[in-house]
Amino acid sequence: MIEFSEKQLWRDRINSTVKEYTQYLRYILNGHLVLVLVFLLGAGAYYYQEWLKSIPSGFPVAWIMAILLSLLVTKSPIYTFLKDADRIFLIPVETRMKKYFLNCLLLSFIFQVYLLLMGLGLLMPLYARVNDGQFESFWYFFLLLSIAKGINILIRWHVQHYVNTSHHIADSLIRFCINFVILFLLFSNASPLFVVAVLVILALLFFYYQKATNKLGIKWEFLIAQDEKRMAGFYQLANMFTDVPHLRNRIKRRKLLDIFVNRIGYSQQLVFSNLYWRTYFRSGDYLGLSVRLTVIGGIALFFLSFGVGQVLLAVLFLYLTGLQLMPLWNAYQDKLWINLYPLSIDLRKASFKKTISAVLSVQGIILSAVIAIKGDWTMGLMTLVASIIFTYLFVALYMSKKLQA
């Protein structure tokens, strides 16, 4: 009989996870997306700096920082690296996995504290602008944020012992409120005694959940589902750059959108159009990704006014959306019945291109309308023209080359 080794299990899971991430990150970091993100970060940093010069001294910086960082502190996922088969093979040794889960908590804390450091670093210039250039409190803020994050992760771990998701929702709301009070007091330069007093309340909440879940076992199904959801998000990103065999598409019918699908028709020439539109609306997260990018792009264009830069920003969001939709081409690559259709591959390519062109065209019209709504009709018209040109070039050149590869 093979002896169970907790240390070996931890090493194997970490090594396999790092190997998998490294394998796909090579494709992601070699893609054009990195150049786009660098451009966006550079442009964002420049206009963020310009915006800081114009904010008034009474700007509610404490409220904004408390809300944004409270979201980061409250959201405390725990990375367990569990797999589907673990619900069978590891349950018998659950009592011998305390150190394994402790390592999971520690690793989750380190990663999320790093995100907090980035978030605080991003917002600190705003705090300093309103508070006469005070950067001296940065590490004091970061220390208290780290303590709050550690307590939040411990609470989250114990709450995950409950089956009923209403406990999870209530816990998140309670912790968000407590975290908000802590950070609001912190960024309002209140007495440290008040901040520590609310931190004690958060600690008492941890002791309550620790005692309440003392006799409850680990909910393996929930932990495995959470880890699979985390990996699915990464696979979705990697699938933009290479085929990911592990990716599982989720199918969800959206009845409100049937009115658009039903108008396509069922002639022989529209077979693939039917398939791709239905897949776009129902499978994976293609619709959600394009909607989110359109909303984010619309908000950015509405609040940022920098002339021709608006046109470039709109085109960048069209490019990102186009990249997100490229994996739609491979949605049926493992389906044998697609090859049985007495239809040419050229018809399939043409249908796919028309689908992507339609999505990008609608997005371009929306982004152009956002600029026009601000009263900048010239830039709105320029954005519309640039969107049409980009959509044509992206589909006719870039996509055509990718589909032939």
Coordinates of N, CA, C and O in Angstrom, one line a residue, residues 62-73 116 123 126 176 180 183:
A62 N -11.3 59.6 1.0 CA -11.5 58.5 2.0 C -12.6 57.5 1.6 O -12.5 56.3 1.7
W63 N -13.7 58.1 1.1 CA -14.8 57.2 0.6 C -14.4 56.4 -0.5 O -14.7 55.1 -0.5
I64 N -13.8 56.9 -1.5 CA -13.4 56.2 -2.7 C -12.4 55.1 -2.4 O -12.6 53.9 -2.8
M65 N -11.3 55.4 -1.7 CA -10.3 54.4 -1.3 C -10.9 53.4 -0.4 O -10.6 52.2 -0.6
A66 N -11.8 53.7 0.5 CA -12.4 52.7 1.4 C -13.2 51.8 0.6 O -13.2 50.5 0.9
I67 N -14.0 52.3 -0.3 CA -14.9 51.4 -1.1 C -14.1 50.4 -2.0 O -14.3 49.2 -2.0
L68 N -13.2 51.0 -2.8 CA -12.4 50.2 -3.7 C -11.5 49.1 -3.0 O -11.5 47.9 -3.4
L69 N -10.8 49.6 -2.0 CA -9.9 48.6 -1.3 C -10.7 47.6 -0.4 O -10.3 46.5 -0.2
S70 N -11.9 48.0 0.1 CA -12.7 47.1 0.8 C -13.2 45.9 -0.1 O -13.3 44.8 0.4
L71 N -13.4 46.2 -1.3 CA -13.8 45.2 -2.3 C -12.6 44.2 -2.4 O -12.8 42.9 -2.4
L72 N -11.4 44.7 -2.5 CA -10.2 43.8 -2.6 C -10.0 43.0 -1.3 O -9.6 41.8 -1.4
V73 N -10.2 43.7 -0.2 CA -10.0 43.0 1.1 C -11.1 41.9 1.3 O -10.8 40.8 1.8
L116 N -3.2 43.8 -3.1 CA -3.5 44.9 -2.3 C -2.4 46.0 -2.4 O -2.7 47.2 -2.4
L123 N -3.8 54.0 -5.7 CA -4.7 55.0 -5.1 C -3.9 56.0 -4.2 O -4.5 57.1 -3.9
L126 N -3.7 59.7 -5.2 CA -4.9 60.4 -5.0 C -5.0 60.9 -3.6 O -5.4 62.0 -3.3
F176 N -17.7 43.1 4.3 CA -17.5 44.3 3.5 C -17.8 45.5 4.4 O -17.0 46.5 4.3
F180 N -15.0 48.2 5.3 CA -15.2 49.6 4.9 C -15.1 50.6 6.1 O -14.4 51.6 5.9
L183 N -11.3 50.9 6.9 CA -10.5 51.7 5.9 C -11.0 53.1 5.8 O -10.1 54.0 5.6

